[in-house]
XYZ file of C-alpha atoms in Angstrom:
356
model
C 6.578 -3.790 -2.726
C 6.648 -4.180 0.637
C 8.340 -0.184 1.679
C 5.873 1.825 3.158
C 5.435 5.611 2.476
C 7.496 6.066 5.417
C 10.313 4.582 4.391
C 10.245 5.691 1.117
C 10.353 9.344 2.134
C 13.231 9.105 4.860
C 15.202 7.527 1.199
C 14.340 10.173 -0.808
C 14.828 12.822 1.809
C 18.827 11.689 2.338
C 19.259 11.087 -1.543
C 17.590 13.799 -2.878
C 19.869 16.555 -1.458
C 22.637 15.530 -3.681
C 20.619 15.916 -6.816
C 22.137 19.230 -7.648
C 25.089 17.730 -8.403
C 24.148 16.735 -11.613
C 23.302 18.223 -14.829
C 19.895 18.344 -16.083
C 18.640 17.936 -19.260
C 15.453 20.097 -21.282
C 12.409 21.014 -19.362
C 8.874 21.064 -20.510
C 5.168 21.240 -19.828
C 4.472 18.699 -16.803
C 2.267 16.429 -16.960
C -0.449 15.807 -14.519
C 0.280 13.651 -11.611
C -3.814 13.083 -11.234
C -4.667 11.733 -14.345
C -2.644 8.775 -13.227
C -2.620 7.350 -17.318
C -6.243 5.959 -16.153
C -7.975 7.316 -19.346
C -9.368 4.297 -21.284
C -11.494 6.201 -23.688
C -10.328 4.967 -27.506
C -9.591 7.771 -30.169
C -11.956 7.798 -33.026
C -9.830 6.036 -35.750
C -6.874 4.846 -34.094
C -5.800 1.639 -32.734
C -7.268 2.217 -29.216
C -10.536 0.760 -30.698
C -9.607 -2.289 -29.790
C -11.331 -5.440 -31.202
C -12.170 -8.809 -29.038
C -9.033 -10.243 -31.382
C -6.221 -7.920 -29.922
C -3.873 -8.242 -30.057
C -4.022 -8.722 -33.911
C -0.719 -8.100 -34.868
C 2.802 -8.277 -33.267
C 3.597 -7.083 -29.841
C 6.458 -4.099 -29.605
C 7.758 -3.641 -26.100
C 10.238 -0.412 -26.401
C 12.614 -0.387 -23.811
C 14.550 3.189 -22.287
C 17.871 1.814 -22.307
C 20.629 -0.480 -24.150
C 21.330 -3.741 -24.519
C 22.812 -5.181 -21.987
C 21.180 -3.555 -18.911
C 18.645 -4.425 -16.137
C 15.828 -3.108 -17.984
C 16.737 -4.839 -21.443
C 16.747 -8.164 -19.896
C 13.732 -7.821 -18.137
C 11.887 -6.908 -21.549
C 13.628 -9.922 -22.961
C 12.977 -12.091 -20.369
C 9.043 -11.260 -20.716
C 8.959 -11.404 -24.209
C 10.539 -14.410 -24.241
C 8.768 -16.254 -21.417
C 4.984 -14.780 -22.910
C 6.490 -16.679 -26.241
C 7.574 -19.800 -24.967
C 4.520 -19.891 -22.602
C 2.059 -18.811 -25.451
C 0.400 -16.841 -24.002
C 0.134 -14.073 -26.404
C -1.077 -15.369 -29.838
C 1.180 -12.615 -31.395
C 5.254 -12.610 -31.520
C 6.299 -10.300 -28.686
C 9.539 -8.332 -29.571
C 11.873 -6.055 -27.807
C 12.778 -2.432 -29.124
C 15.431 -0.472 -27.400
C 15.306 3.369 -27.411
C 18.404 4.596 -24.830
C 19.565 7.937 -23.631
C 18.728 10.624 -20.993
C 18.433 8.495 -18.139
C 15.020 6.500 -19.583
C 13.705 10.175 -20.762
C 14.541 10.005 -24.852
C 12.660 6.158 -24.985
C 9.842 7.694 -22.856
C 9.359 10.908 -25.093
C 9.770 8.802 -28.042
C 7.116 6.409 -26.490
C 4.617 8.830 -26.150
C 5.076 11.273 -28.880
C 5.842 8.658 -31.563
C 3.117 5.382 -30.495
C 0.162 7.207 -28.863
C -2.175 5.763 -31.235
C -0.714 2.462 -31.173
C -1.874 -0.465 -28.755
C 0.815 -2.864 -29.772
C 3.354 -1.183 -28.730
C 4.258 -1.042 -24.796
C 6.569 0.430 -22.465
C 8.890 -1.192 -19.892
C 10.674 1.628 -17.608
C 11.664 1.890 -13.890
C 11.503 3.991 -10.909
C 12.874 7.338 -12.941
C 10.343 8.084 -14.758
C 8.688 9.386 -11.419
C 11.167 11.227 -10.502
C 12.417 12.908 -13.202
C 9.442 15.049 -14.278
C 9.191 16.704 -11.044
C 12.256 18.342 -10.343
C 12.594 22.464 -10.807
C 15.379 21.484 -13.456
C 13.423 18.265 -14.541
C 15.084 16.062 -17.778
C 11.652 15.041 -19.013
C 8.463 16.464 -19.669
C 6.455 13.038 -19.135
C 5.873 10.921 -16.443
C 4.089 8.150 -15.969
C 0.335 10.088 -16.095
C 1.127 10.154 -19.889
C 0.904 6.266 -20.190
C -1.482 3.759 -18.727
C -0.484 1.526 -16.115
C -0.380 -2.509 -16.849
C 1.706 -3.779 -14.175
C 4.428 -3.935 -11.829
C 6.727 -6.697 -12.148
C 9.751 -6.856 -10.486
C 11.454 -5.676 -7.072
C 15.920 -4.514 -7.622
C 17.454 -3.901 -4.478
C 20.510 -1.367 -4.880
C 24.118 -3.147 -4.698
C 27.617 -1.501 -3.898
C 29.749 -3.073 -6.203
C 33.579 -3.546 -6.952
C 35.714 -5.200 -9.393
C 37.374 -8.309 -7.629
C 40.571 -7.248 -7.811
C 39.969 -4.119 -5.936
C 41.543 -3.344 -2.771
C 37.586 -3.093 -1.064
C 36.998 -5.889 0.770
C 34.091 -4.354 2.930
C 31.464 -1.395 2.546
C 33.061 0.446 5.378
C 36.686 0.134 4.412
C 35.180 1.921 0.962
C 33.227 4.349 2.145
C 36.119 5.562 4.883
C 38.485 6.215 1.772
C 35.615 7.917 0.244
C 35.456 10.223 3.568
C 39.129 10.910 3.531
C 40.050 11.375 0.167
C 36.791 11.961 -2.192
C 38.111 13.055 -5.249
C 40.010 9.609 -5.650
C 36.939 7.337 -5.939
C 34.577 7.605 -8.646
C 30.970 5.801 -8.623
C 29.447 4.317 -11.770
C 25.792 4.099 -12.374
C 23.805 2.798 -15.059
C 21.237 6.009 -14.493
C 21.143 9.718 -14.018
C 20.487 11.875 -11.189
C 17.304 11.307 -8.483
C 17.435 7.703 -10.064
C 17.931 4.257 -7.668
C 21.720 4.145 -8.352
C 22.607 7.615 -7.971
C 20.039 7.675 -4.380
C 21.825 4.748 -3.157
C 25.336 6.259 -3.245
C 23.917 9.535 -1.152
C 21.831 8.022 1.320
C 25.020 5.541 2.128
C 27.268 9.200 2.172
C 25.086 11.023 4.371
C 24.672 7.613 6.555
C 28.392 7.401 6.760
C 28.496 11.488 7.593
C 29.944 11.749 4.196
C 29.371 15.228 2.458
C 27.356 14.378 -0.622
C 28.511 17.198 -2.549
C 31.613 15.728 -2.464
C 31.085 12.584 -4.045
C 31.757 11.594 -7.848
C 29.127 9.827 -9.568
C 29.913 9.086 -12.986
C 26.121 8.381 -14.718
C 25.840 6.006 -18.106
C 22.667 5.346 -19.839
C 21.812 1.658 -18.640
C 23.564 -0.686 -16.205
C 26.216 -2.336 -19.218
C 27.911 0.711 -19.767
C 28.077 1.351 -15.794
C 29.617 -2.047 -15.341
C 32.260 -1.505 -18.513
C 33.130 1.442 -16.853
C 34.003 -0.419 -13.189
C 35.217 -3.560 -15.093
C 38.106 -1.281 -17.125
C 39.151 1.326 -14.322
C 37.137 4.232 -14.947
C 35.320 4.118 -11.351
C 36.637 2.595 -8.684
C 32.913 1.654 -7.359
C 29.966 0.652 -8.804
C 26.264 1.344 -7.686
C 23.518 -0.742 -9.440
C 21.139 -3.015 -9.220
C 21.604 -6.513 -7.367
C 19.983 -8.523 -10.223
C 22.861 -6.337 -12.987
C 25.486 -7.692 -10.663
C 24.393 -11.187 -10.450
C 26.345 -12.642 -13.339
C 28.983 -11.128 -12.699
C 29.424 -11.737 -9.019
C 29.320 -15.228 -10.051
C 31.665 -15.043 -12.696
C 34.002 -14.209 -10.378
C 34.850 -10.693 -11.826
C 32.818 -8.716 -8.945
C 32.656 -8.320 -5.331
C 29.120 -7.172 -4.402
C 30.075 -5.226 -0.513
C 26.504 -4.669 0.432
C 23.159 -4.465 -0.654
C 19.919 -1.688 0.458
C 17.282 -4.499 1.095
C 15.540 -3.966 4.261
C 16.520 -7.733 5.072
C 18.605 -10.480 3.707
C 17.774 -11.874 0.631
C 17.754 -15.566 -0.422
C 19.234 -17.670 -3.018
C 22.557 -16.213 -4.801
C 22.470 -13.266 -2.249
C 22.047 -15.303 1.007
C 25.830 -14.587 1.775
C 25.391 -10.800 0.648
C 24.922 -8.026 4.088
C 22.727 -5.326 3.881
C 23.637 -1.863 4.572
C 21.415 -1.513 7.724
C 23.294 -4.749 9.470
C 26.631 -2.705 8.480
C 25.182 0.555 10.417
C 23.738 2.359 7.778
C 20.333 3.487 8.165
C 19.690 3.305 4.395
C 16.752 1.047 2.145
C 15.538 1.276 -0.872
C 13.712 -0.989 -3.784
C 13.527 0.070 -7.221
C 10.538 -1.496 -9.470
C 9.854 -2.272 -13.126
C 6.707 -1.968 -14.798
C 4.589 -2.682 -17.678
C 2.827 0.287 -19.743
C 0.565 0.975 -22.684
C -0.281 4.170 -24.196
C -2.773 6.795 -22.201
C -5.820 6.022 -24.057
C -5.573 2.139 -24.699
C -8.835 0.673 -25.127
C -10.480 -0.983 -22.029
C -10.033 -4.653 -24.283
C -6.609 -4.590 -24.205
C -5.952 -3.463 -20.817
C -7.821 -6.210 -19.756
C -6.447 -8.481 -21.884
C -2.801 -7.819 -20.330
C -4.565 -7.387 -16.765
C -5.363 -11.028 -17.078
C -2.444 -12.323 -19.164
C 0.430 -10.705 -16.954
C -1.105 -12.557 -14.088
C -1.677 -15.802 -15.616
C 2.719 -15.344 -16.651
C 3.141 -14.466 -12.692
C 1.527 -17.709 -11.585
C 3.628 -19.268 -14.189
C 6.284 -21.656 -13.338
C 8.549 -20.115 -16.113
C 8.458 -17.176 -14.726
C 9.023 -17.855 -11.217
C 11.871 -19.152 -12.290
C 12.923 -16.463 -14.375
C 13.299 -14.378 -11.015
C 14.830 -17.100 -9.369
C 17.584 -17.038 -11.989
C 17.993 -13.274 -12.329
C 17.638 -12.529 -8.808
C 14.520 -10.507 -9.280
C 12.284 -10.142 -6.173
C 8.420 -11.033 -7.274
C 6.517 -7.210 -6.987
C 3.529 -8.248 -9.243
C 0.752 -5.684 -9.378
C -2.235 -5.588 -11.722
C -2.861 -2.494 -13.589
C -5.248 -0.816 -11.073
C -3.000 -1.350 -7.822
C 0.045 -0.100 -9.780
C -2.114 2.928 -11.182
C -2.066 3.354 -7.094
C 0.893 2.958 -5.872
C 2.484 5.142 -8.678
C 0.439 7.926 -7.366
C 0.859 7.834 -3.814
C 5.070 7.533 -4.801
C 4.412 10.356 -6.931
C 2.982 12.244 -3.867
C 5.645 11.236 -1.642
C 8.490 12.725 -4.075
C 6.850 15.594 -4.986
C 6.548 16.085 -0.565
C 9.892 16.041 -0.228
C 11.288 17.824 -3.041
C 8.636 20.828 -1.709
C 10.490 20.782 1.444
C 13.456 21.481 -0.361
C 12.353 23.988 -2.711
C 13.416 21.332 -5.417
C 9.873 20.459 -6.300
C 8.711 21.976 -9.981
């Protein structure tokens, strides 16, 4: 990913302020940031004691969200591409575990398969946020899991259905301004999350009070997109790669999108908000995890076979047909960059006496 820490904190610093507005679910014990799910020492009896043959059996990965959604079709589109490409010797299958914004998959993830190699985890961009907040909805984070890799770059989208009167970002967000209570915003995550950041940075952008805006949350983008497609929200904010079919269906009108630059491809036509005159970016990323304490063999193993499916020509154009932007990282750089996006949330959320 190409957003610098910079950048990443100005985001955070707009969107975060409106993250009050929503409820939160349980807390619990936090996890440790610093252990950065680098532990690679195998538990005596369990599965971590990974053989040269690993994987020896079929590969689980359990996705935090339904059918339908961004995150379910990446899963499926990896499985699928590391089956046709053979790459694993093992089937690869997809398991999804929805609910709480990512949190219920990720608590079943590590409570239920911590002993279990074959079984990964394919989440986004919430599961660093959500464990840090005073009133946090999950007692995990990513320091409970090891880092594999980062695959994929979403840039947000302002969506509406294509018979709606929106023809423009601005002509939306003035009726937003004027009459609040009259537009409701679907998202396919809860609070602190890309979707729900999006719609507050563009607010306070637009001088918009953020506490006045209604953001409607749903456990996955599907849901979100039910909800715009039958008249419960009269906006939708998600990611550009959710909206893609749909857009070219005909049965969306993506206004804008919160990529630093024009994108290429399906989106070529498709402004961002910073050419519209709002000051606003941000990139949300997907990622590939196994459990804390997988054996050094098998986290090479996927170290080497997610970037041999990278360089693939199946999968390049598996992000050329869902609109994904390429944000490969092996397991050590993504160990990284989660912590220094950990450090930059937790900074902010400090500052506003939000932090845990």
């Amino acid at each position: 990913m190409k957003q610098t820490t910079k950048k990443w904190t100005a985001a955070l610093l707009s969107g975060v302020l409106a993250l009050t507005l929503a409820a939160c679910g349980s807390t619990g014990s936090q996890s440790k940031p610093a252990d950065n799910g680098q532990s690679t020492t195998g538990s005596a009896g369990s599965e971590q004691t990974a053989s040269s043959n690993y994987p020896e059996k079929p590969i689980t990965i359990v996705v935090p969200a339904d059918v339908g959604g961004g995150l379910d079709t990446t899963a499926r589109v990896l499985a699928q591409t590391l089956n046709n490409t053979s790459l694993v010797k093992q089937p690869v299958n997809v398991e999804n575990k929805p609910g709480g914004g990512q949190t219920t998959g990720l608590t079943h993830f590590i409570t239920n398969d911590k002993n279990n190699s074959h079984k990964l985890f394919l989440p986004s961009t919430p599961i660093v946020i959500n464990y840090l907040r005073k009133e946090a909805s999950s007692p995990y984070s990513y320091a409970d899991m090891k880092p594999l890799a980062k695959l994929t770059d979403d840039y947000g989208a302002i969506v509406v259905a294509a018979n709606s009167k929106y023809q423009d970002l601005k002509s939306l967000l003035e009726d937003v301004k004027q009459n609040p209570q009259n537009i409701t915003f679907a998202g396919g995550s809860g609070p602190g999350s890309m979707d729900h950041l999006v719609v507050m940075m563009l607010a306070i952008e637009a001088g918009i009070d953020p506490t006045t805006i209604k953001y409607n949350s749903y456990d996955s983008g599907g849901p979100a997109m039910v909800a715009l497609l039958g008249g419960h929200a009269q906006a939708l904010t998600t990611g550009i790669s959710e909206a893609k079919a749909y857009m070219e269906s005909g049965d969306v009108r993506v206004l804008a999108i919160s990529a630093p630059e024009r994108l290429d491809g399906a989106f070529k036509d498709l402004p961002t908000f910073k050419e519209l005159g709002y000051d606003a970016e941000f990139v949300n990323w997907r990622g590939l995890f196994g459990v804390k304490d997988m054996a050094p063999e098998a986290v090479a193993y996927w170290d080497q076979t997610i970037k041999t499916l990278t360089e693939s020509e199946e999968w390049k154009k598996q992000l050329e047909l869902n609109g994904w932007e390429d944000g490969y990282l092996n397991s050590e750089d993504f160990a990284k960059f989660l912590q220094e996006q950990d450090a930059v949330i937790k900074e902010v959320l400090s500052k506003l006496g939000m932090a845990k």
